[in-house]
Coordinates of C-alpha atoms in Angstrom, one line a residue:
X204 CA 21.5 -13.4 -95.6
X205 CA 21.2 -11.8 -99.2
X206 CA 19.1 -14.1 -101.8
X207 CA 21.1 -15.9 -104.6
X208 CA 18.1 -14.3 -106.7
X209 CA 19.4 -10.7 -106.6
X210 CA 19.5 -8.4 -108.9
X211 CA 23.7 -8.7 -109.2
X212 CA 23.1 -12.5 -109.9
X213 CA 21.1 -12.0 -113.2
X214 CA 23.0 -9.7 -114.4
X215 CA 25.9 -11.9 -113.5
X216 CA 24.3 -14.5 -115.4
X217 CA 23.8 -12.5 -118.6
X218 CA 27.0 -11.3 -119.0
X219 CA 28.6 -14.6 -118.8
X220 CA 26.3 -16.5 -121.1
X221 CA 25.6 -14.0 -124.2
X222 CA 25.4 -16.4 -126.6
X223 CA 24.1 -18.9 -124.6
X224 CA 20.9 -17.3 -123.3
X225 CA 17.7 -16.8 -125.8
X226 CA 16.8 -13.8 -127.2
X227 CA 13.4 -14.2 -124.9
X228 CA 15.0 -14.9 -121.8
X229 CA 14.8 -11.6 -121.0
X230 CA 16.5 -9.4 -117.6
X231 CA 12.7 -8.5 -116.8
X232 CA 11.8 -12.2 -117.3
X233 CA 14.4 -13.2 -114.9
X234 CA 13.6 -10.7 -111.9
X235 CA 9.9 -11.9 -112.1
X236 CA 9.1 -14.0 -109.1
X237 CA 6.3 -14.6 -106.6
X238 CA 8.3 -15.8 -103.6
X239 CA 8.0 -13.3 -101.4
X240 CA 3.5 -13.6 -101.5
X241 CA 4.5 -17.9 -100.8
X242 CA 6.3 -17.3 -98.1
X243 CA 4.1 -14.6 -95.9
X244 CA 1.1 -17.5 -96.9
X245 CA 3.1 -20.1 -96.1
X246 CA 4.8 -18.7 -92.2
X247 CA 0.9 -17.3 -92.2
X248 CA -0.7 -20.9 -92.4
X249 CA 2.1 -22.7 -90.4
X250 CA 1.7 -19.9 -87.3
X251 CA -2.5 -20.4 -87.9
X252 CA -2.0 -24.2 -87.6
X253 CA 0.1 -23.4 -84.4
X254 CA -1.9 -21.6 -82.7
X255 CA -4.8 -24.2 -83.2
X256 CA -2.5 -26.9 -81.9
X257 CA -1.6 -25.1 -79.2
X258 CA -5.3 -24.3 -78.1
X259 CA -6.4 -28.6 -78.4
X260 CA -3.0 -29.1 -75.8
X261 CA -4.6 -26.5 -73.4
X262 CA -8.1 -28.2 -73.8
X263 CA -7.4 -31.6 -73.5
X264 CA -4.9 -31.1 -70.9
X265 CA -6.1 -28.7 -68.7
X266 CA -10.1 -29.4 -69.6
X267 CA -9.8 -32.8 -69.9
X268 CA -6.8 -33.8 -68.0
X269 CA -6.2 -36.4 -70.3
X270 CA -4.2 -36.9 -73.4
X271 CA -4.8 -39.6 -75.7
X272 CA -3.3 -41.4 -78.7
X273 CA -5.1 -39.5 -81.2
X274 CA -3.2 -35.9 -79.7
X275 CA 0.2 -37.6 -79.0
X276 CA 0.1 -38.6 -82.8
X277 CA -1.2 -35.0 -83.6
X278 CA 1.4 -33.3 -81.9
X279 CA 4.0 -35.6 -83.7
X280 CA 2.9 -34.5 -86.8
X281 CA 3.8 -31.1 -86.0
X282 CA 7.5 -31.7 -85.5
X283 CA 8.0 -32.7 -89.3
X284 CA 5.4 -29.8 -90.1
X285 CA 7.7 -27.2 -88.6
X286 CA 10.7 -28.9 -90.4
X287 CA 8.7 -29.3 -94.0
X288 CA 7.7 -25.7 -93.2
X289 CA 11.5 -24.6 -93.0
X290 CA 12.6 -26.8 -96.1
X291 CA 9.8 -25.2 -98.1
X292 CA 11.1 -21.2 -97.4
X293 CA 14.7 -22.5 -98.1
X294 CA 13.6 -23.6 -101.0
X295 CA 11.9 -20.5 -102.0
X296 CA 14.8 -18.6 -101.2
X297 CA 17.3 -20.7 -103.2
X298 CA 15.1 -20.2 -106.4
X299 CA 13.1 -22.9 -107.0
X300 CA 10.3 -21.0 -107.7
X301 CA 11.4 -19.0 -110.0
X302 CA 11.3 -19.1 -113.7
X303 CA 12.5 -22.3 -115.5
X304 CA 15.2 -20.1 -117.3
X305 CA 16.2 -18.9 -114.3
X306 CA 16.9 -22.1 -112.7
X307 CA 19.1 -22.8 -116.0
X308 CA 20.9 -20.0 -116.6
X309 CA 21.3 -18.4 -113.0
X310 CA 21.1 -20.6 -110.5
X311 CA 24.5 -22.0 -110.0
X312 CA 25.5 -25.9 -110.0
X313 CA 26.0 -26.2 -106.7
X314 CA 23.2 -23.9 -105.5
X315 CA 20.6 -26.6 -107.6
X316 CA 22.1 -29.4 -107.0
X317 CA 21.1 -28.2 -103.2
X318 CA 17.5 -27.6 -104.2
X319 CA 17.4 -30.6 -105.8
X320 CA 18.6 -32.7 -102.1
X321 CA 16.3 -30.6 -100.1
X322 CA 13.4 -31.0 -102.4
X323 CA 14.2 -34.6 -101.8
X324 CA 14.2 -34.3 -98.2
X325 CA 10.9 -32.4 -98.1
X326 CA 8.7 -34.3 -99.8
X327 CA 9.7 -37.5 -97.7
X328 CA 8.9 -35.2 -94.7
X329 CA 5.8 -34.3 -96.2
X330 CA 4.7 -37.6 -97.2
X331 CA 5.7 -38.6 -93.9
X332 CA 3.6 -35.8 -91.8
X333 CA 0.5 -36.5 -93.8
X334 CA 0.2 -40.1 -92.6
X335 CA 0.8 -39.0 -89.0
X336 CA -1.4 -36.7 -89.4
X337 CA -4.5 -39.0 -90.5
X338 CA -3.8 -41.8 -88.1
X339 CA -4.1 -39.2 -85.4
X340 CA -8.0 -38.6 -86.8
X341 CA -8.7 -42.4 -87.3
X342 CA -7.0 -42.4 -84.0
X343 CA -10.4 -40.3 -82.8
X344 CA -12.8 -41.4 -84.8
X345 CA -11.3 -45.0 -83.0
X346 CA -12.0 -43.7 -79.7
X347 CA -15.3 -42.3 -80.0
X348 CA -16.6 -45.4 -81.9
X349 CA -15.0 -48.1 -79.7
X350 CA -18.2 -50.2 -79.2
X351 CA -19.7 -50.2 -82.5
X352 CA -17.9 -52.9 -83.8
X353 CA -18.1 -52.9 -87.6
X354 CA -17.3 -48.8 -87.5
X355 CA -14.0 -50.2 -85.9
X356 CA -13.3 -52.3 -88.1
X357 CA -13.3 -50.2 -90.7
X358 CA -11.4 -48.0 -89.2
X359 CA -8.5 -50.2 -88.5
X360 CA -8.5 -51.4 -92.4
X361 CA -8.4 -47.9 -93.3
X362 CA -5.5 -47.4 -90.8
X363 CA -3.3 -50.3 -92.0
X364 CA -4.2 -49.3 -95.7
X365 CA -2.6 -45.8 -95.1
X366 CA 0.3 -47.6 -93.7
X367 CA 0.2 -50.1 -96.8
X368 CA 0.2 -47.2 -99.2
X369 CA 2.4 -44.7 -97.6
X370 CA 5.3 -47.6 -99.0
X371 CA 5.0 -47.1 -102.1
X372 CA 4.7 -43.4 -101.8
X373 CA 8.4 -43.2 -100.2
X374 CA 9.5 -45.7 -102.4
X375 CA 8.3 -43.7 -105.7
X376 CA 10.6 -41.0 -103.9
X377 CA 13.4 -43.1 -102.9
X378 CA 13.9 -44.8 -106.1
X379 CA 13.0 -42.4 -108.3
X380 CA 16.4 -42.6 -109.9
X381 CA 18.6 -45.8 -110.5
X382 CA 21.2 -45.9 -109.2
X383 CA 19.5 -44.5 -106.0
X384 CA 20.3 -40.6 -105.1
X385 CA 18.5 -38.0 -103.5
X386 CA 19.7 -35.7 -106.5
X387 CA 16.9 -35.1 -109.6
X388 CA 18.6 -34.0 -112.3
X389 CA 17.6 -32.0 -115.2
X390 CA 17.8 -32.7 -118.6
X391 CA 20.3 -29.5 -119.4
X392 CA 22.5 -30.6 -116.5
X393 CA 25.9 -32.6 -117.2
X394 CA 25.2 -35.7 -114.7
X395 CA 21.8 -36.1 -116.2
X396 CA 23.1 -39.3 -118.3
X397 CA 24.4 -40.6 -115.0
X398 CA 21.0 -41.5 -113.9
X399 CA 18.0 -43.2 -114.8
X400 CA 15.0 -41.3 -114.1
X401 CA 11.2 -41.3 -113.5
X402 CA 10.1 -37.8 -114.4
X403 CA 9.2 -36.1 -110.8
X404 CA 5.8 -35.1 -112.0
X405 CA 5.1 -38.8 -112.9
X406 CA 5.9 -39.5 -109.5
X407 CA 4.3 -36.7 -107.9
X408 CA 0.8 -37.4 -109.6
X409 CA 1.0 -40.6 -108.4
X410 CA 1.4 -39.6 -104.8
X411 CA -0.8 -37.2 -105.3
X412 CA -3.9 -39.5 -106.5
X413 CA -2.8 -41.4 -103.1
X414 CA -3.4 -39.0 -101.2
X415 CA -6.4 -37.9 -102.2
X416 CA -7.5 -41.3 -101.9
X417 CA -6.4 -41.3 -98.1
X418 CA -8.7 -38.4 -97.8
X419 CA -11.5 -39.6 -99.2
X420 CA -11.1 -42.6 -97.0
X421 CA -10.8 -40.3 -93.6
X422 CA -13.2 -37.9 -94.0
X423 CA -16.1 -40.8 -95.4
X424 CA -16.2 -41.6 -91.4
X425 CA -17.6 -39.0 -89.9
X426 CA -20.4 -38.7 -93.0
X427 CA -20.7 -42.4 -92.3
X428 CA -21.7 -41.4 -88.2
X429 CA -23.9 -38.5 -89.6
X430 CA -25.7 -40.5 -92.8
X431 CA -26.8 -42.8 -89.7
X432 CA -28.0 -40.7 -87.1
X433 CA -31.8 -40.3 -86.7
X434 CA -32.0 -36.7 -86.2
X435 CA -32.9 -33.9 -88.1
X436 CA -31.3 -32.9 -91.2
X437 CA -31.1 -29.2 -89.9
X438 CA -28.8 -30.9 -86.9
X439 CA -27.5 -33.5 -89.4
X440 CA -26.0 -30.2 -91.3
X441 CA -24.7 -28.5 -88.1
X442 CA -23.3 -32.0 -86.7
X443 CA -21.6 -31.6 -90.0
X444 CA -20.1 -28.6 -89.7
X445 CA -17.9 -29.5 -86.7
X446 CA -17.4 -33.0 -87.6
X447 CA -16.4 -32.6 -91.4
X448 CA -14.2 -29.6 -92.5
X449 CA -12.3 -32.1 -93.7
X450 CA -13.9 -31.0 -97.3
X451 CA -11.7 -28.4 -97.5
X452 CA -8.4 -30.8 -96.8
X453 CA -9.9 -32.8 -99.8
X454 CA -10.0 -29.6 -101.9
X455 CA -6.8 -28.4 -101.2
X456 CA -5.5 -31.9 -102.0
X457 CA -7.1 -31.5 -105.4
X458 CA -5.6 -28.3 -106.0
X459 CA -1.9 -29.8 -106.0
X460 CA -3.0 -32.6 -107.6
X461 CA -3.8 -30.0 -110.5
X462 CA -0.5 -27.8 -109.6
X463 CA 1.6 -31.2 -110.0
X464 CA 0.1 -31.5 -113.5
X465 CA 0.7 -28.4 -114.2
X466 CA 4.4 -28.4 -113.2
X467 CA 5.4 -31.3 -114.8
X468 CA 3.9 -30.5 -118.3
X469 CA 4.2 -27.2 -118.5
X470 CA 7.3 -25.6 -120.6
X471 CA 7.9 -23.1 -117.7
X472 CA 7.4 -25.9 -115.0
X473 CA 8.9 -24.5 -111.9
X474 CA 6.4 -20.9 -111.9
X475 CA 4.6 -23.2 -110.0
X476 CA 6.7 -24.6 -107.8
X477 CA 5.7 -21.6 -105.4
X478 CA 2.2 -22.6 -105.1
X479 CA 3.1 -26.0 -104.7
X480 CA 4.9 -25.6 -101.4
X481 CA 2.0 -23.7 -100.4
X482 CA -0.2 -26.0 -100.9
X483 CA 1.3 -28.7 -99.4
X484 CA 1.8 -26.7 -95.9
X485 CA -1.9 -25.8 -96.4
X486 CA -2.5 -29.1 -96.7
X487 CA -0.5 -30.2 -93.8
X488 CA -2.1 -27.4 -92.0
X489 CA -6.1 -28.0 -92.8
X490 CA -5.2 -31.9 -91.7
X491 CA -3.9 -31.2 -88.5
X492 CA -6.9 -28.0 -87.9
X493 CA -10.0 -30.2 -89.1
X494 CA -8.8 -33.0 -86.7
X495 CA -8.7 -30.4 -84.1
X496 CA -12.1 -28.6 -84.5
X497 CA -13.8 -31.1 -81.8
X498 CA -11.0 -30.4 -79.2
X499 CA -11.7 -26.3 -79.3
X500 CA -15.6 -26.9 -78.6
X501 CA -14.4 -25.1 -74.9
X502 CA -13.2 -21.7 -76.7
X503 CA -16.3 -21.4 -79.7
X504 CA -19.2 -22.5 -76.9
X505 CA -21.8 -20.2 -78.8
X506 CA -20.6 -21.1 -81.9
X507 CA -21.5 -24.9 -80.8
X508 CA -24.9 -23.4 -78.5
X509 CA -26.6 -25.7 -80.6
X510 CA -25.0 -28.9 -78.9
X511 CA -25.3 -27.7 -75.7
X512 CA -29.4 -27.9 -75.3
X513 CA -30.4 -30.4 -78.3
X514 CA -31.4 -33.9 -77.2
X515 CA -33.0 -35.7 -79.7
X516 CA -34.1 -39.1 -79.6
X517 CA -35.5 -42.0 -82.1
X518 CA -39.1 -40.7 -80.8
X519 CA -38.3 -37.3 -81.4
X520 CA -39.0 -36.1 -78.1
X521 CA -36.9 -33.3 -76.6
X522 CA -38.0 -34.0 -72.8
X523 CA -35.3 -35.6 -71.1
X524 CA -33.0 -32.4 -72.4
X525 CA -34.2 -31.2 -69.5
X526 CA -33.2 -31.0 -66.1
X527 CA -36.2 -32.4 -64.0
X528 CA -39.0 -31.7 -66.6
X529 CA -38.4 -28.0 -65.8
X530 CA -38.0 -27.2 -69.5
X531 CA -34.5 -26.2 -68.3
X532 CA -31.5 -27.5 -70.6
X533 CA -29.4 -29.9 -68.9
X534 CA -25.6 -29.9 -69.3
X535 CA -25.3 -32.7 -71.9
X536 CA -22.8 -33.8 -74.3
X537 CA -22.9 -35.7 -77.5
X538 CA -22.3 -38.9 -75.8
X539 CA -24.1 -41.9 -77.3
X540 CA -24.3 -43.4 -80.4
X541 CA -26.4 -46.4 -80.5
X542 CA -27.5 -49.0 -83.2
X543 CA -31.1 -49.9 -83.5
X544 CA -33.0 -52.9 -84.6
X545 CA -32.9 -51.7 -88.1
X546 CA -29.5 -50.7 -88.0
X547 CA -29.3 -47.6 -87.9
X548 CA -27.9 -45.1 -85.2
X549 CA -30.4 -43.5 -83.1
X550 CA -31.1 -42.7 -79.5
X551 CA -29.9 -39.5 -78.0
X552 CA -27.6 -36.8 -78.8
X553 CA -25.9 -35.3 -75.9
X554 CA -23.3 -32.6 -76.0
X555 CA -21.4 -31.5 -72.7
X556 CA -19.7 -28.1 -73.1
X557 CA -16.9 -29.5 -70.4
X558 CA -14.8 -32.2 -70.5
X559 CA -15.4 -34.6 -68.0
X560 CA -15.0 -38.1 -68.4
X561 CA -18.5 -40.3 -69.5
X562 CA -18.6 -43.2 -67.7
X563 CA -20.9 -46.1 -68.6
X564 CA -22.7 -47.4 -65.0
X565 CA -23.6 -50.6 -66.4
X566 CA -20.3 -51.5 -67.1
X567 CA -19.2 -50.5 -63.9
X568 CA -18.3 -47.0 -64.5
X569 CA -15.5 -47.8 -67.7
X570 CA -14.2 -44.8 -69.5
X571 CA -15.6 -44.5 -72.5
X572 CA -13.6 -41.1 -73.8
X573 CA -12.2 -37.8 -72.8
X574 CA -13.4 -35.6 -75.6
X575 CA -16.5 -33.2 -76.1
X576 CA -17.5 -35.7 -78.6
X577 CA -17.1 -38.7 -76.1
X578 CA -19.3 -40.7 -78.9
X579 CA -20.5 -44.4 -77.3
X580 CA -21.5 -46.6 -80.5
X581 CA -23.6 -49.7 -79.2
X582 CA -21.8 -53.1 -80.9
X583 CA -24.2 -53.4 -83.5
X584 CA -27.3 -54.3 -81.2
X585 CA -24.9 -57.3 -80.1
X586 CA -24.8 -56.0 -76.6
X587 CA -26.7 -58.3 -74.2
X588 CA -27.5 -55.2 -71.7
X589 CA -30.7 -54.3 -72.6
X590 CA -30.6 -50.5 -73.9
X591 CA -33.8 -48.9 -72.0
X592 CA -33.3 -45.2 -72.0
X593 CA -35.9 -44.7 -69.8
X594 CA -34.1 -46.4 -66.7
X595 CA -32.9 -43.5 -65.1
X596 CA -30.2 -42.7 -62.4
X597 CA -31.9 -43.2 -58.3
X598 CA -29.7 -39.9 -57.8
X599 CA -31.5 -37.8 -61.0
X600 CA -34.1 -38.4 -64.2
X601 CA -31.5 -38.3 -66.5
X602 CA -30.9 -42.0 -68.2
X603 CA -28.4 -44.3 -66.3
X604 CA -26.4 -45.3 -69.8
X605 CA -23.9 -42.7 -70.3
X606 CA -24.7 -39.9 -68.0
X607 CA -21.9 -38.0 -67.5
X608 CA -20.4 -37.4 -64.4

């Protein structure tokens, strides 16, 4: 299908409006436009994001043979990524990231009332995919946490706070013109008097500060986990690395918060409309991939090495990492979390490059997770079982709580 921002249209344009049309709203100025470098980043981040998602299905199914509620909500997200993905290089293609004066003076009625609806539509998907997309993470950081009791807690709080927020986030787009229509129209257009309007970037920057908020609030978990292990800082940093790329999601929701501004207060607002769109699939994208990064521990195994023979616990030692005293590594996994007299989270670090299922003995062999990062937290010191890591197993020296089998 030809673009509607051809050549044949501009010119069409010109030679309708003469007097219409500023002498600096030139045929060069018109032609400009960066869609075609939006859309090859955009299809490039969307197929990335795929392929990653595709990758945590084949782990967790076939590795771990189980699926929990943390990838069921992950994969839901992708459905309205995929459609917010489409919406976005429609939207390209109709123009709306071209020059303001395009959008005026050659883009059509019909064609931006269109753009207008399906701008609409987007961002209620995107809003929408974003809050999927962090409930699936709190979803994890749920099950890998599920006996230390105050980490739970604020995790649920943060869950139904996301929830409480996304409402007025659909509502700011809903409502943003009385009486209620999914058109937004400009100031040059002849319905604008029809409508009572909050200006878009207004409402943007709001959800945007929202959102960033959200982020801050997810990806404060795992540094909570981290600031409370006793380890090293050297494994502290490395932990880090798998546990928080979640940094970069925060930056990337800075940078539209910053493109929004832009937009909205700029004289040539929609040049950056463009970027915006990519953003907001990167965005999407860097959610959905930093909530995945524990899940592909099986396909980057010497990326992870690390995990594989550390075993570090509140003394320090580094014996029981191996199998028998041998000096051998055992196959560990990170497996237990566990809260100490003073509070903190100590004992030992064990990383298992497979994905069976940890079992606690003393509680009569429960599943405690399904994950590489199968994380036990102890409920706050409350449990009555005492927590003596040197009890071992009749069947092998490794300790009795948590060994994996």
């Amino acid at each position: 299908m030809a673009s509607p921002t051809n050549t044949e249209a501009i010119k069409a344009a010109l030679a309708a409006q003469p007097n219409d049309i500023p002498p600096d709203v030139t045929f060069a100025l018109l032609q400009e436009s960066r869609d075609r470098p939006a859309v090859i980043a955009i299809l490039f981040i969307a197929s990335f994001v795929s392929v990653v998602m595709a990758l945590r299905c084949y782990a967790r199914l076939s590795l771990s043979g189980k699926f929990g509620l943390d990838d069921w909500l992950a994969f839901g997200a992708m459905l309205p990524f995929i459609a917010f993905v489409v919406l976005s290089i429609v939207l390209i293609h109709l123009g709306s990231g071209r020059h303001f004066a395009y959008i005026q003076y050659v883009m059509t009625d019909p064609v931006r009332s269109k753009t207008e609806v399906l701008d609409f539509w987007a961002h209620l998907i995107y809003t929408t995919c974003l809050l999927v997309g962090r409930l699936s993470g709190l979803a994890f950081y749920a099950r890998i946490a599920d006996r230390h009791r105050k980490l739970t807690w604020a995790i649920r709080i943060t869950a139904i706070t996301m929830i409480a927020l996304y409402i007025p986030q659909m509502a700011l787009i809903i409502f943003h013109c009385i009486p209620v229509t999914a058109y937004w129209p400009y100031t040059f257009e002849a319905n604008y008097a029809d409508y009572t309007c909050i200006q878009w970037g207004l409402v943007y920057v709001t959800n945007s500060v929202i959102s960033l908020l959200c982020d801050l609030a997810l990806f404060t978990i795992p540094a909570f986990i981290i600031k409370k292990l006793k380890v090293a800082t050297t494994d502290k940093i490395k932990l880090a690395g798998i546990m928080m790329p979640g940094l970069i999601v925060i930056a990337i929701s800075s940078a539209r918060m910053y493109l929004v501004i832009v937009g909205q207060w700029n004289a040539d607002q929609s040049w950056s409309y463009n970027p915006l769109l990519t953003i907001e699939v990167a965005e999407i994208g860097s959610t959905l991939v930093a909530l995945s990064v524990p899940a592909l521990k099986p396909f980057f195994g010497k990326v992870f090495a690390f995990l594989d023979s550390t075993f570090v616990s509140t003394s320090g030692t580094r014996n029981n990492n191996t199998a028998g005293g041998t000096g051998q590594p055992k196959d560990v996994r990170l497996e237990s979390l566990e809260a100490s007299e003073d509070g903190k989270l100590s004992s030992a670090i064990r990383v298992r490059h497979s994905y069976n299922v940890v079992r606690d003995e003393r509680a009569g062999g429960r599943e405690s997770g399904d994950g590489w990062l199968g994380s036990r937290l102890a409920d706050d010191g409350h449990d009555e079982t005492p927590r003596d890591h040197s009890i071992r197993s009749e069947r092998s020296e490794e300790p009795i709580f948590g060994r994996a089998v």
